[in-house]
PDB file of C-alpha atoms and ligand atoms in Angstrom:
ATOM      1  CA  UNK Q  96      33.691  26.282 -37.121  1.00 44.00           C
ATOM      2  CA  UNK Q  97      32.549  29.610 -36.011  1.00 47.00           C
ATOM      3  CA  UNK Q  98      31.218  30.037 -32.626  1.00 46.00           C
ATOM      4  CA  UNK Q  99      28.000  30.042 -33.392  1.00 51.00           C
ATOM      5  CA  UNK Q 100      27.969  27.059 -35.292  1.00 50.00           C
ATOM      6  CA  UNK Q 101      29.352  24.923 -32.018  1.00 48.00           C
ATOM      7  CA  UNK Q 102      26.836  25.978 -30.344  1.00 57.00           C
ATOM      8  CA  UNK Q 103      23.862  26.654 -32.247  1.00 66.00           C
ATOM      9  CA  UNK Q 104      20.840  23.626 -31.701  1.00 67.00           C
ATOM     10  CA  UNK Q 105      18.845  24.288 -34.890  1.00 83.00           C
ATOM     11  CA  UNK Q 106      18.966  23.099 -37.874  1.00 90.00           C
ATOM     12  CA  UNK Q 107      21.286  24.695 -40.628  1.00 95.00           C
ATOM     13  CA  UNK Q 108      18.752  26.547 -43.572  1.00 95.00           C
ATOM     14  CA  UNK Q 109      21.783  25.609 -45.892  1.00 95.00           C
ATOM     15  CA  UNK Q 110      24.690  23.821 -45.736  1.00 96.00           C
ATOM     16  CA  UNK Q 111      27.701  23.630 -47.331  1.00 97.00           C
ATOM     17  CA  UNK Q 112      30.319  20.432 -46.808  1.00 97.00           C
ATOM     18  CA  UNK Q 113      33.639  20.239 -48.958  1.00 97.00           C
ATOM     19  CA  UNK Q 114      31.843  21.536 -51.950  1.00 97.00           C
ATOM     20  CA  UNK Q 115      33.936  21.832 -55.104  1.00 97.00           C
ATOM     21  CA  UNK Q 116      32.852  23.107 -58.726  1.00 97.00           C
ATOM     22  CA  UNK Q 117      35.326  22.634 -61.976  1.00 97.00           C
ATOM     23  CA  UNK Q 118      35.007  24.087 -65.173  1.00 96.00           C
ATOM     24  CA  UNK Q 119      36.757  21.222 -67.749  1.00 92.00           C
ATOM     25  CA  UNK Q 120      40.525  22.195 -66.210  1.00 88.00           C
ATOM     26  CA  UNK Q 121      39.349  25.303 -64.309  1.00 93.00           C
ATOM     27  CA  UNK Q 122      39.063  24.939 -60.627  1.00 96.00           C
ATOM     28  CA  UNK Q 123      36.333  27.999 -59.557  1.00 97.00           C
ATOM     29  CA  UNK Q 124      35.875  26.295 -56.410  1.00 97.00           C
ATOM     30  CA  UNK Q 125      37.097  24.080 -53.976  1.00 96.00           C
ATOM     31  CA  UNK Q 126      36.489  22.922 -50.288  1.00 95.00           C
ATOM     32  CA  UNK Q 127      33.873  25.431 -49.475  1.00 97.00           C
ATOM     33  CA  UNK Q 128      32.213  24.558 -46.132  1.00 97.00           C
ATOM     34  CA  UNK Q 129      29.416  26.659 -44.613  1.00 96.00           C
ATOM     35  CA  UNK Q 130      26.160  26.149 -42.839  1.00 96.00           C
ATOM     36  CA  UNK Q 131      23.425  29.422 -42.731  1.00 96.00           C
ATOM     37  CA  UNK Q 132      21.125  29.488 -39.890  1.00 96.00           C
ATOM     38  CA  UNK Q 133      17.437  31.769 -40.132  1.00 95.00           C
ATOM     39  CA  UNK Q 134      17.548  35.091 -38.572  1.00 95.00           C
ATOM     40  CA  UNK Q 135      21.497  35.801 -40.120  1.00 97.00           C
ATOM     41  CA  UNK Q 136      22.611  37.897 -42.821  1.00 97.00           C
ATOM     42  CA  UNK Q 137      26.559  36.058 -43.998  1.00 98.00           C
ATOM     43  CA  UNK Q 138      27.937  37.543 -47.175  1.00 98.00           C
ATOM     44  CA  UNK Q 139      30.158  35.822 -49.159  1.00 98.00           C
ATOM     45  CA  UNK Q 140      32.762  38.469 -50.778  1.00 97.00           C
ATOM     46  CA  UNK Q 141      36.351  37.820 -52.824  1.00 96.00           C
ATOM     47  CA  UNK Q 142      37.538  39.010 -55.660  1.00 94.00           C
ATOM     48  CA  UNK Q 143      36.463  39.250 -59.652  1.00 92.00           C
ATOM     49  CA  UNK Q 144      37.184  35.630 -60.056  1.00 93.00           C
ATOM     50  CA  UNK Q 145      37.225  34.146 -56.952  1.00 95.00           C
ATOM     51  CA  UNK Q 146      34.069  31.705 -57.249  1.00 95.00           C
ATOM     52  CA  UNK Q 147      31.581  33.849 -55.717  1.00 95.00           C
ATOM     53  CA  UNK Q 148      28.888  33.707 -58.483  1.00 92.00           C
ATOM     54  CA  UNK Q 149      29.728  30.091 -59.374  1.00 94.00           C
ATOM     55  CA  UNK Q 150      28.464  29.237 -55.469  1.00 95.00           C
ATOM     56  CA  UNK Q 151      25.394  31.233 -55.521  1.00 94.00           C
ATOM     57  CA  UNK Q 152      24.472  28.917 -58.982  1.00 93.00           C
ATOM     58  CA  UNK Q 153      25.533  26.114 -57.299  1.00 94.00           C
ATOM     59  CA  UNK Q 154      23.322  26.436 -53.949  1.00 93.00           C
ATOM     60  CA  UNK Q 155      20.400  27.191 -56.745  1.00 91.00           C
ATOM     61  CA  UNK Q 156      20.831  24.252 -58.406  1.00 91.00           C
ATOM     62  CA  UNK Q 157      22.094  25.699 -61.593  1.00 91.00           C
ATOM     63  CA  UNK Q 158      25.500  23.707 -61.410  1.00 93.00           C
ATOM     64  CA  UNK Q 159      26.115  20.675 -59.775  1.00 93.00           C
ATOM     65  CA  UNK Q 160      29.111  20.360 -57.184  1.00 95.00           C
ATOM     66  CA  UNK Q 161      32.095  18.010 -58.685  1.00 95.00           C
ATOM     67  CA  UNK Q 162      32.407  16.842 -55.237  1.00 96.00           C
ATOM     68  CA  UNK Q 163      30.851  17.795 -52.006  1.00 96.00           C
ATOM     69  CA  UNK Q 164      27.465  18.114 -51.057  1.00 95.00           C
ATOM     70  CA  UNK Q 165      24.733  21.055 -49.824  1.00 95.00           C
ATOM     71  CA  UNK Q 166      21.852  20.390 -48.414  1.00 94.00           C
ATOM     72  CA  UNK Q 167      18.488  22.491 -47.501  1.00 91.00           C
ATOM     73  CA  UNK Q 168      17.193  21.732 -44.534  1.00 89.00           C
ATOM     74  CA  UNK Q 169      18.670  18.796 -43.925  1.00 89.00           C
ATOM     75  CA  UNK Q 170      17.574  17.760 -47.467  1.00 88.00           C
ATOM     76  CA  UNK Q 171      20.098  16.926 -50.188  1.00 89.00           C
ATOM     77  CA  UNK Q 172      20.120  18.535 -52.974  1.00 85.00           C
ATOM     78  CA  UNK Q 173      20.879  15.860 -55.428  1.00 80.00           C
ATOM     79  CA  UNK Q 174      19.468  17.167 -59.493  1.00 75.00           C
ATOM     80  CA  UNK Q 175      20.206  19.824 -61.365  1.00 78.00           C
ATOM     81  CA  UNK Q 176      17.266  21.400 -60.671  1.00 82.00           C
ATOM     82  CA  UNK Q 177      16.250  25.425 -59.845  1.00 85.00           C
ATOM     83  CA  UNK Q 178      12.801  23.966 -59.372  1.00 85.00           C
ATOM     84  CA  UNK Q 179      13.316  21.906 -56.767  1.00 86.00           C
ATOM     85  CA  UNK Q 180      15.779  24.661 -54.955  1.00 88.00           C
ATOM     86  CA  UNK Q 181      12.632  26.616 -55.228  1.00 86.00           C
ATOM     87  CA  UNK Q 182      10.084  24.586 -53.691  1.00 87.00           C
ATOM     88  CA  UNK Q 183      12.542  24.240 -50.995  1.00 88.00           C
ATOM     89  CA  UNK Q 184      11.660  27.451 -50.075  1.00 89.00           C
ATOM     90  CA  UNK Q 185      15.270  29.153 -52.111  1.00 91.00           C
ATOM     91  CA  UNK Q 186      15.043  32.404 -53.630  1.00 90.00           C
ATOM     92  CA  UNK Q 187      17.286  33.467 -56.095  1.00 90.00           C
ATOM     93  CA  UNK Q 188      17.892  37.517 -56.686  1.00 88.00           C
ATOM     94  CA  UNK Q 189      19.776  37.604 -59.669  1.00 82.00           C
ATOM     95  CA  UNK Q 190      22.175  40.672 -60.298  1.00 72.00           C
ATOM     96  CA  UNK Q 191      20.404  41.666 -63.942  1.00 69.00           C
ATOM     97  CA  UNK Q 192      17.270  40.861 -61.291  1.00 69.00           C
ATOM     98  CA  UNK Q 193      15.951  39.042 -64.333  1.00 79.00           C
ATOM     99  CA  UNK Q 194      12.206  41.324 -64.372  1.00 88.00           C
ATOM    100  CA  UNK Q 195       9.992  41.573 -67.305  1.00 90.00           C
ATOM    101  CA  UNK Q 196      10.185  45.747 -68.417  1.00 92.00           C
ATOM    102  CA  UNK Q 197       7.166  45.836 -70.076  1.00 94.00           C
ATOM    103  CA  UNK Q 198       5.203  44.322 -67.740  1.00 94.00           C
ATOM    104  CA  UNK Q 199       3.042  45.448 -64.667  1.00 95.00           C
ATOM    105  CA  UNK Q 200       4.518  44.775 -60.622  1.00 95.00           C
ATOM    106  CA  UNK Q 201       2.383  42.542 -60.044  1.00 95.00           C
ATOM    107  CA  UNK Q 202       2.767  40.189 -63.183  1.00 94.00           C
ATOM    108  CA  UNK Q 203       6.636  40.334 -61.867  1.00 93.00           C
ATOM    109  CA  UNK Q 204       5.564  38.862 -58.221  1.00 93.00           C
ATOM    110  CA  UNK Q 205       3.646  35.889 -59.856  1.00 93.00           C
ATOM    111  CA  UNK Q 206       5.986  35.503 -62.880  1.00 87.00           C
ATOM    112  CA  UNK Q 207       5.699  32.034 -63.815  1.00 84.00           C
ATOM    113  CA  UNK Q 208       3.404  31.117 -60.520  1.00 87.00           C
ATOM    114  CA  UNK Q 209       0.393  33.579 -61.803  1.00 91.00           C
ATOM    115  CA  UNK Q 210      -3.183  33.200 -59.614  1.00 94.00           C
ATOM    116  CA  UNK Q 211      -5.908  31.896 -62.139  1.00 92.00           C
ATOM    117  CA  UNK Q 212      -9.826  31.811 -61.342  1.00 93.00           C
ATOM    118  CA  UNK Q 213     -12.483  30.536 -62.697  1.00 91.00           C
ATOM    119  CA  UNK Q 214     -13.472  27.936 -65.283  1.00 92.00           C
ATOM    120  CA  UNK Q 215     -11.636  29.813 -67.956  1.00 91.00           C
ATOM    121  CA  UNK Q 216      -8.162  30.001 -65.734  1.00 92.00           C
ATOM    122  CA  UNK Q 217      -8.024  33.658 -66.388  1.00 93.00           C
ATOM    123  CA  UNK Q 218      -5.340  35.580 -64.564  1.00 93.00           C
ATOM    124  CA  UNK Q 219      -6.608  36.941 -61.369  1.00 93.00           C
ATOM    125  CA  UNK Q 220      -4.863  40.364 -61.875  1.00 93.00           C
ATOM    126  CA  UNK Q 221      -6.840  41.594 -59.289  1.00 94.00           C
ATOM    127  CA  UNK Q 222      -6.193  39.844 -56.044  1.00 94.00           C
ATOM    128  CA  UNK Q 223      -2.216  39.570 -57.707  1.00 94.00           C
ATOM    129  CA  UNK Q 224      -2.501  43.243 -57.849  1.00 95.00           C
ATOM    130  CA  UNK Q 225      -3.634  43.390 -54.038  1.00 94.00           C
ATOM    131  CA  UNK Q 226      -1.609  40.833 -52.757  1.00 93.00           C
ATOM    132  CA  UNK Q 227       1.365  42.554 -54.587  1.00 94.00           C
ATOM    133  CA  UNK Q 228       0.121  46.167 -53.031  1.00 93.00           C
ATOM    134  CA  UNK Q 229      -0.204  44.500 -49.613  1.00 91.00           C
ATOM    135  CA  UNK Q 230       3.238  42.753 -49.554  1.00 88.00           C
ATOM    136  CA  UNK Q 231       5.243  45.803 -50.894  1.00 88.00           C
ATOM    137  CA  UNK Q 232       3.807  48.276 -48.447  1.00 88.00           C
ATOM    138  CA  UNK Q 233       4.836  45.910 -45.698  1.00 82.00           C
ATOM    139  CA  UNK Q 234       8.157  45.494 -46.999  1.00 79.00           C
ATOM    140  CA  UNK Q 235       8.095  49.590 -47.309  1.00 82.00           C
ATOM    141  CA  UNK Q 236       8.571  49.361 -51.016  1.00 84.00           C
ATOM    142  CA  UNK Q 237       7.159  52.625 -52.174  1.00 87.00           C
ATOM    143  CA  UNK Q 238       5.885  52.782 -56.075  1.00 91.00           C
ATOM    144  CA  UNK Q 239       3.493  54.226 -57.130  1.00 93.00           C
ATOM    145  CA  UNK Q 240       1.370  51.672 -57.866  1.00 94.00           C
ATOM    146  CA  UNK Q 241       1.098  47.711 -57.519  1.00 95.00           C
ATOM    147  CA  UNK Q 242      -0.511  48.742 -61.277  1.00 95.00           C
ATOM    148  CA  UNK Q 243       2.690  50.760 -62.758  1.00 95.00           C
ATOM    149  CA  UNK Q 244       5.114  48.942 -65.717  1.00 96.00           C
ATOM    150  CA  UNK Q 245       8.411  48.243 -64.014  1.00 94.00           C
ATOM    151  CA  UNK Q 246      10.385  50.017 -67.070  1.00 94.00           C
ATOM    152  CA  UNK Q 247       8.964  53.583 -65.437  1.00 95.00           C
ATOM    153  CA  UNK Q 248      10.835  52.909 -61.930  1.00 93.00           C
ATOM    154  CA  UNK Q 249      13.866  54.167 -60.355  1.00 89.00           C
ATOM    155  CA  UNK Q 250      16.613  51.398 -60.101  1.00 86.00           C
ATOM    156  CA  UNK Q 251      15.576  51.352 -56.657  1.00 85.00           C
ATOM    157  CA  UNK Q 252      12.235  50.896 -57.192  1.00 89.00           C
ATOM    158  CA  UNK Q 253      13.187  47.161 -59.064  1.00 89.00           C
ATOM    159  CA  UNK Q 254      15.882  46.438 -56.668  1.00 87.00           C
ATOM    160  CA  UNK Q 255      12.810  46.564 -54.380  1.00 86.00           C
ATOM    161  CA  UNK Q 256      10.561  44.486 -56.391  1.00 90.00           C
ATOM    162  CA  UNK Q 257      12.881  42.092 -57.475  1.00 88.00           C
ATOM    163  CA  UNK Q 258      13.404  41.696 -53.367  1.00 86.00           C
ATOM    164  CA  UNK Q 259      10.112  41.608 -52.628  1.00 87.00           C
ATOM    165  CA  UNK Q 260       9.745  38.852 -55.740  1.00 87.00           C
ATOM    166  CA  UNK Q 261      11.504  36.842 -53.488  1.00 86.00           C
ATOM    167  CA  UNK Q 262      10.665  37.631 -50.179  1.00 84.00           C
ATOM    168  CA  UNK Q 263       7.090  36.659 -51.319  1.00 84.00           C
ATOM    169  CA  UNK Q 264       8.338  33.144 -52.629  1.00 87.00           C
ATOM    170  CA  UNK Q 265      11.435  32.232 -50.082  1.00 86.00           C
ATOM    171  CA  UNK Q 266      10.723  30.094 -47.342  1.00 84.00           C
ATOM    172  CA  UNK Q 267      13.637  29.889 -45.699  1.00 90.00           C
ATOM    173  CA  UNK Q 268      16.588  31.768 -47.426  1.00 93.00           C
ATOM    174  CA  UNK Q 269      17.458  34.442 -50.179  1.00 93.00           C
ATOM    175  CA  UNK Q 270      20.363  34.559 -51.887  1.00 94.00           C
ATOM    176  CA  UNK Q 271      21.524  38.153 -53.621  1.00 91.00           C
ATOM    177  CA  UNK Q 272      24.234  39.039 -55.981  1.00 91.00           C
ATOM    178  CA  UNK Q 273      24.977  41.959 -55.456  1.00 88.00           C
ATOM    179  CA  UNK Q 274      21.420  43.774 -54.168  1.00 85.00           C
ATOM    180  CA  UNK Q 275      23.014  47.667 -54.545  1.00 85.00           C
ATOM    181  CA  UNK Q 276      25.763  47.792 -57.088  1.00 83.00           C
ATOM    182  CA  UNK Q 277      23.508  49.474 -59.326  1.00 77.00           C
ATOM    183  CA  UNK Q 278      22.355  51.937 -56.688  1.00 78.00           C
ATOM    184  CA  UNK Q 279      22.967  54.886 -55.709  1.00 78.00           C
ATOM    185  CA  UNK Q 280      23.403  56.190 -52.009  1.00 83.00           C
ATOM    186  CA  UNK Q 281      19.452  56.785 -50.693  1.00 80.00           C
ATOM    187  CA  UNK Q 282      18.816  53.967 -52.152  1.00 80.00           C
ATOM    188  CA  UNK Q 283      21.118  51.332 -51.044  1.00 85.00           C
ATOM    189  CA  UNK Q 284      20.181  52.554 -47.488  1.00 87.00           C
ATOM    190  CA  UNK Q 285      16.861  51.948 -48.470  1.00 83.00           C
ATOM    191  CA  UNK Q 286      17.646  48.146 -49.699  1.00 85.00           C
ATOM    192  CA  UNK Q 287      19.525  47.725 -46.428  1.00 91.00           C
ATOM    193  CA  UNK Q 288      16.611  48.444 -44.589  1.00 89.00           C
ATOM    194  CA  UNK Q 289      14.768  45.868 -46.503  1.00 87.00           C
ATOM    195  CA  UNK Q 290      17.734  43.160 -45.994  1.00 91.00           C
ATOM    196  CA  UNK Q 291      17.692  43.759 -42.524  1.00 93.00           C
ATOM    197  CA  UNK Q 292      13.709  43.558 -42.159  1.00 89.00           C
ATOM    198  CA  UNK Q 293      13.666  40.332 -44.151  1.00 90.00           C
ATOM    199  CA  UNK Q 294      16.423  38.966 -41.237  1.00 94.00           C
ATOM    200  CA  UNK Q 295      14.085  39.743 -38.347  1.00 92.00           C
ATOM    201  CA  UNK Q 296      11.573  38.195 -40.415  1.00 89.00           C
ATOM    202  CA  UNK Q 297      13.513  34.619 -39.658  1.00 92.00           C
ATOM    203  CA  UNK Q 298      14.671  34.440 -42.599  1.00 93.00           C
ATOM    204  CA  UNK Q 299      18.386  33.759 -43.752  1.00 95.00           C
ATOM    205  CA  UNK Q 300      20.365  36.089 -46.234  1.00 96.00           C
ATOM    206  CA  UNK Q 301      23.219  34.862 -48.321  1.00 96.00           C
ATOM    207  CA  UNK Q 302      24.584  38.312 -49.435  1.00 96.00           C
ATOM    208  CA  UNK Q 303      27.071  38.860 -52.278  1.00 95.00           C
ATOM    209  CA  UNK Q 304      28.786  41.968 -51.847  1.00 92.00           C
ATOM    210  CA  UNK Q 305      31.700  44.165 -53.314  1.00 89.00           C
ATOM    211  CA  UNK Q 306      30.598  46.996 -50.647  1.00 92.00           C
ATOM    212  CA  UNK Q 307      32.559  46.128 -47.683  1.00 95.00           C
ATOM    213  CA  UNK Q 308      31.244  48.369 -45.664  1.00 95.00           C
ATOM    214  CA  UNK Q 309      28.113  47.560 -46.220  1.00 95.00           C
ATOM    215  CA  UNK Q 310      29.266  43.588 -45.810  1.00 97.00           C
ATOM    216  CA  UNK Q 311      30.518  45.339 -41.971  1.00 97.00           C
ATOM    217  CA  UNK Q 312      27.408  47.161 -41.672  1.00 96.00           C
ATOM    218  CA  UNK Q 313      24.535  44.079 -42.304  1.00 96.00           C
ATOM    219  CA  UNK Q 314      26.304  40.594 -42.353  1.00 98.00           C
ATOM    220  CA  UNK Q 315      26.177  38.356 -39.139  1.00 98.00           C
ATOM    221  CA  UNK Q 316      29.237  36.707 -40.355  1.00 98.00           C
ATOM    222  CA  UNK Q 317      31.517  37.163 -43.750  1.00 98.00           C
ATOM    223  CA  UNK Q 318      32.926  34.364 -45.465  1.00 98.00           C
ATOM    224  CA  UNK Q 319      35.698  34.732 -47.802  1.00 97.00           C
ATOM    225  CA  UNK Q 320      36.763  33.591 -51.425  1.00 97.00           C
ATOM    226  CA  UNK Q 321      40.057  33.648 -52.907  1.00 96.00           C
ATOM    227  CA  UNK Q 322      40.599  32.291 -56.236  1.00 95.00           C
ATOM    228  CA  UNK Q 323      38.278  29.567 -55.614  1.00 95.00           C
ATOM    229  CA  UNK Q 324      39.953  28.633 -51.875  1.00 96.00           C
ATOM    230  CA  UNK Q 325      37.918  29.102 -49.272  1.00 96.00           C
ATOM    231  CA  UNK Q 326      39.890  31.691 -46.658  1.00 96.00           C
ATOM    232  CA  UNK Q 327      37.869  31.343 -43.502  1.00 95.00           C
ATOM    233  CA  UNK Q 328      34.538  32.401 -42.149  1.00 97.00           C
ATOM    234  CA  UNK Q 329      34.726  35.525 -39.440  1.00 97.00           C
ATOM    235  CA  UNK Q 330      32.022  36.726 -37.351  1.00 97.00           C
ATOM    236  CA  UNK Q 331      30.994  40.556 -37.853  1.00 97.00           C
ATOM    237  CA  UNK Q 332      31.812  42.022 -34.181  1.00 97.00           C
ATOM    238  CA  UNK Q 333      35.065  40.165 -34.103  1.00 97.00           C
ATOM    239  CA  UNK Q 334      36.892  41.169 -36.798  1.00 97.00           C
ATOM    240  CA  UNK Q 335      37.357  44.576 -39.059  1.00 96.00           C
ATOM    241  CA  UNK Q 336      37.243  45.710 -42.690  1.00 96.00           C
ATOM    242  CA  UNK Q 337      41.186  45.153 -42.502  1.00 95.00           C
ATOM    243  CA  UNK Q 338      41.309  41.894 -41.682  1.00 96.00           C
ATOM    244  CA  UNK Q 339      38.619  40.927 -44.443  1.00 96.00           C
ATOM    245  CA  UNK Q 340      40.512  42.735 -46.786  1.00 96.00           C
ATOM    246  CA  UNK Q 341      43.940  40.597 -46.120  1.00 95.00           C
ATOM    247  CA  UNK Q 342      42.120  37.924 -46.309  1.00 96.00           C
ATOM    248  CA  UNK Q 343      40.067  38.913 -50.167  1.00 96.00           C
ATOM    249  CA  UNK Q 344      43.796  39.853 -51.319  1.00 95.00           C
ATOM    250  CA  UNK Q 345      46.350  37.160 -49.358  1.00 92.00           C
ATOM    251  CA  UNK Q 346      48.128  40.152 -48.933  1.00 86.00           C
ATOM    252  CA  UNK Q 347      49.058  38.706 -45.089  1.00 65.00           C
ATOM    253  CA  UNK Q 348      50.875  36.081 -44.297  1.00 51.00           C
ATOM    254  CA  UNK Q 349      48.666  36.326 -40.537  1.00 51.00           C
ATOM    255  CA  UNK Q 350      45.257  35.620 -42.226  1.00 46.00           C
ATOM    256  CA  UNK Q 351      46.551  32.222 -44.395  1.00 50.00           C
ATOM    257  CA  UNK Q 352      45.501  30.868 -41.557  1.00 51.00           C
ATOM    258  CA  UNK Q 353      42.050  30.026 -40.911  1.00 52.00           C
TER     259      UNK Q 353
HETATM  260  N1  ADP X 517      30.226  28.191 -66.754  1.00 79.44           N
HETATM  261  C1  ADP X 517      31.444  28.467 -66.888  1.00 79.44           C
HETATM  262  N2  ADP X 517      32.826  27.550 -67.498  1.00 79.44           N
HETATM  263  C2  ADP X 517      33.949  27.731 -67.245  1.00 79.44           C
HETATM  264  N3  ADP X 517      34.450  28.209 -66.215  1.00 79.44           N
HETATM  265  C3  ADP X 517      33.661  29.802 -65.959  1.00 79.44           C
HETATM  266  C4  ADP X 517      32.324  29.849 -65.859  1.00 79.44           C
HETATM  267  N4  ADP X 517      31.592  30.215 -64.808  1.00 79.44           N
HETATM  268  C5  ADP X 517      32.720  30.419 -63.848  1.00 79.44           C
HETATM  269  N5  ADP X 517      33.827  30.316 -64.337  1.00 79.44           N
HETATM  270  C6  ADP X 517      35.459  30.501 -64.191  1.00 79.44           C
HETATM  271  O1  ADP X 517      35.129  30.053 -62.370  1.00 79.44           O
HETATM  272  C7  ADP X 517      35.964  30.899 -61.902  1.00 79.44           C
HETATM  273  C8  ADP X 517      34.784  31.620 -60.684  1.00 79.44           C
HETATM  274  O2  ADP X 517      34.140  32.733 -61.496  1.00 79.44           O
HETATM  275  P1  ADP X 517      32.791  33.410 -61.010  1.00 79.44           P
HETATM  276  O3  ADP X 517      32.679  32.058 -60.231  1.00 79.44           O
HETATM  277  O4  ADP X 517      32.235  34.248 -61.459  1.00 79.44           O
HETATM  278  O5  ADP X 517      33.523  34.488 -59.708  1.00 79.44           O
HETATM  279  P2  ADP X 517      33.012  35.531 -59.041  1.00 79.44           P
HETATM  280  O6  ADP X 517      31.783  35.681 -58.909  1.00 79.44           O
HETATM  281  O7  ADP X 517      33.576  35.840 -57.922  1.00 79.44           O
HETATM  282  O8  ADP X 517      33.649  36.831 -59.744  1.00 79.44           O
HETATM  283  C9  ADP X 517      36.084  31.536 -63.031  1.00 79.44           C
HETATM  284  O9  ADP X 517      37.511  31.728 -63.067  1.00 79.44           O
HETATM  285  C10 ADP X 517      35.664  32.090 -64.175  1.00 79.44           C
HETATM  286  O10 ADP X 517      36.340  31.730 -65.052  1.00 79.44           O
HETATM  287 MG1   MG X 518      30.566  37.097 -59.973  1.00 79.44          MG
END
C-alpha cells in the first residue's frame, strides 16, 4: 500500500482486491490489488502479454475475474455486464476508438444514447450537435464542426472525440488503452493536456501506455504488471524511469520485492 492510499479518507472510485484471471490453463493476471481515487491518473504499464488489456476488460465488465473482487465506488461488480459498468460511471477508450467513421462527430458522441424529440421520437440532431460543440469547446478539442464526419478528421482529432465521448458519460473513471500510440508529437501533447484537464475535473483516469516518458509526465502513480504478476505500485515522484523499466523487465533483483 502506498502512503497516499493509507492516508486517504475518501472511498476509492475503483478497487481491485486479489483479482485473478485465467483463460483455460493460462493465468493472464494474478493477485492484482489496486485502488484508484478521483482526481488522479494511475498508469498501468508492462510488456506485451503482461495482462494490461485483460485488466482493462475485467474492469469494463467484458471479462469476469476467476477470483478476487472489483468494486466501483464500493459497489461490487458481479455480472459480466459492460452496461452495468457504464451505468456506474466508467468509460473505456479502446485502442481502436470504436468510432463510426461515416457518421458526424455529434452522432458519435451520442452513439447508443441518442437524444430524441417529439411524439415520433426523431433524432434530436440539433441538440446533439449543440451539446457536442459545447463539450469539445470546453475540452479544447479543435475540430472544424460538431457536424464534421469522423473519417475527415486527423488521428489526433479522432482520439480527442473518443476521449470527449468518454468524458461526456464517465461520472467517475475513464480507462484509456494506449491513447497516443498512433499519434504524432503535437497531437500527443494535445491528448496529454486533455487528460490533465480531466484529472482537474476530478475524474479518475487509468492510463495504459507504453510511453514511459508520458507516464512519468502524466501519472500520479504507476502500477506494473509482468507476465500477469502485479510487481508493485509507485508514486511517480518517488520513482524514476530506471526503476519502472527494471520492474517491467524484472532485470534487477532489488525490484523483485514490492
Ligand atoms: N481471450 C483470451 N483467451 C485466451 N488467452 C488470452 C485472452 N486474452 C488474453 N489472453 C492471454 O493473457 C495474457 C495477457 O494478455 P493481454 O492482457 O492482452 O496483455 P497486454 O495487454 O499486457 O499485452 C497473454 O498471455 C494472452 O495471450
Ligand atoms: Mg494490450
